[in-house]
Amino acid sequence: MKVFIQALILMFLFMSGEASALVVKGSTDKVGASLYTNDDTISAGKDLEVLVRLDMFEGWHTYWLNPGDAGLETQIKWRMPEKFEEKSLEYSAPQKILFEEMVQYGYGDVAYLKAKIKTPDGNIKEGSLQGFSATISWLACKDVCVPESVRLDFTLPFSSQTKVSADWTKENTVAQKTFPAKPQWLALYEIKDDKLLLNIDAKQFDFSENVKQILFVPHQKDKISNVVAQKIGFDGKGKLSAEILLDDKDIDGLSGVLLLVGENYSHAYELVFSKGENLEIYKQINYDEFGLLMIMLMAFVGGLILNLMPCIFPILTIKVIALAQGSYNRYKARIESLLYFLGVVFSFFLIATILVWLRSEGEQIGWGFQLQSPIFVGVMIVIFSIIFLMLLDIVSLKNPFANKVGRISFKRQKINAFMTGFFAVLIASPCTGPFMGIAIGYTLSKPIYVYYPVFLALSVGYALPFVLAGLFPKFVHRFLPKPGKWMDILKKIFSIPVLLTVVWLFWVLFNQVSERKGVLPSEILWQKYNAAKVERLIANGENVFVDFTAKWCITCLANEKIALQSEEFDALVKKHKIHTFKADWTNKSAEIAQALASYGRNSIPLYVYYAADSAKPVILPQLLTPQVLKDYIK
């Protein structure tokens, strides 16, 4: 009877489209685990391959074999029948994770572990069932760290016939792209003083083409200083050198993963090193995509362009009115221009310092963070409402943004000039223009001596037009007609964008308080951003478009109106079957902040597109038109 039952089970397994024990799943609220086997059955003497997929949810991350400065490695512990044993365990290539002042190696989205299990040789009874239990354990970290595990049980029958699983084939194809390649490169290491020297002969491999960063991560933990930058050298003919500061000189055998990161790709190579002597150090390469001077230039240009963005236009026009309202004393004009400049710089530095401090406290925030506060938005509503009423001459309060010579004291003028610059930056915070997003994103993981110069360049670019107008008022006056009735008409015209700004701020406040979800008036179904879901769709070869936006981002709203709500974009989405996600940052969200950081940004707007035939993200320009969308989505 027992033999008959086993035969029935075996017959069912072969007749059914999918064996019941083929895919096993388990989950916590932080990480999901799925287990796949390469066959529905076990054959004597043939290795059984088991693939474990881990999906990290909502900003949680887990760790690689070497977790870095902190963390615990992800493991699989087996309970299996006698004479079965694990031959090898392979990990997906790790990502470098920065947390406060620590460097960690792990996974923030999807990871795979692949085990090979040796099966016993000899005559084994056909149809006999073999039970396995895999306990997968990890440390899940975000604001806190929680050790977790799931147990996945499965049973497979012995059979002389094999049946490859379709689920395995599909999942293994995706997983193989995440495992490090194992090239036959000559790899040598040497310990000299307190440094680890590496030489790699990659046989004409070009380490310079399209590569932006190279990092060696050893399998052995606590051996190298993870926070100190590695010095990478290249001889131009396929030979690479690395000079790495050691934490522990006691190294007996070395292996690890060489990570190559490009603009929209990453490759990993697993290497086993032999001992060498008198290793060469080649000319060091700077793999920074942009040098500091180039980034500062981009920040400066971004600051200049920021004056032309819609959220800055009211301030710009008010300043023009102030210049047209009277003659300037050259000395006073220069002093006021200098104080305006100082106000802008002070405000930018204050915001930059608050950003640094809040991030050190574990907050996930970026440029424009103050507009995520309903209180700040309320204050801005009051300020813009007063400006609107003043432009209509309904109220006669002293204008804090305009220096009216002869009506207020020079001391008050100086205070007004400084505060004009200070508030101009706060009101500019909803916007990022071309170059500015890249420049600010560059500062994410940089030290203070890089961080503040970038913000200084940004503030100089932003302040320069107003400062030049104050230093050379006669030049400005040449292009303005004489004071007259036209000025009152112009003030009333300029009151319109100010009124629209007030309306927009009320709309932002309403959405923040009510947490109402905005829906675009188009046929596109925008899904709420979910990092795990996006990763799954990308892994399955789907087209994905992600819109990082907020109700307080005027540039975002303009792009939505001009491009994302257009018929052309609707047609593109239908034609290419694109999954569209909206990452709404109107209120604080650690998940969205972390997603922005993964693209090297901490400001919006940001538009990311993943084509079905590539897992590499395409970053679209910050100013969109229907034609731009057509050019990038092909």
Short mmCIF file of C-alpha atoms in Angstrom, two decimals, residues 105 130 165 215 238-239 250 271 333 387 399 405 419 443 530 566 615 621:
data_model
loop_
_atom_site.label_atom_id
_atom_site.label_comp_id
_atom_site.label_asym_id
_atom_site.label_seq_id
_atom_site.Cartn_x
_atom_site.Cartn_y
_atom_site.Cartn_z
CA TYR A 105 27.56 45.85 2.24
CA GLN A 130 12.94 13.30 0.67
CA SER A 165 10.67 23.72 -13.62
CA LEU A 215 35.53 49.02 -5.21
CA GLY A 238 43.97 45.75 -18.65
CA LYS A 239 46.02 45.73 -15.44
CA ASP A 250 46.30 38.87 9.72
CA LEU A 271 38.31 36.77 -7.52
CA ALA A 333 23.22 100.48 -3.43
CA ILE A 387 2.96 90.89 -0.75
CA ASN A 399 7.62 96.16 2.10
CA VAL A 405 14.91 105.33 -0.64
CA MET A 419 16.12 89.68 4.78
CA THR A 443 26.81 66.21 -1.83
CA ASN A 530 6.41 50.85 -3.87
CA SER A 566 -0.47 65.10 -22.46
CA ALA A 615 17.62 46.88 -15.84
CA PRO A 621 15.72 65.89 -17.78
#
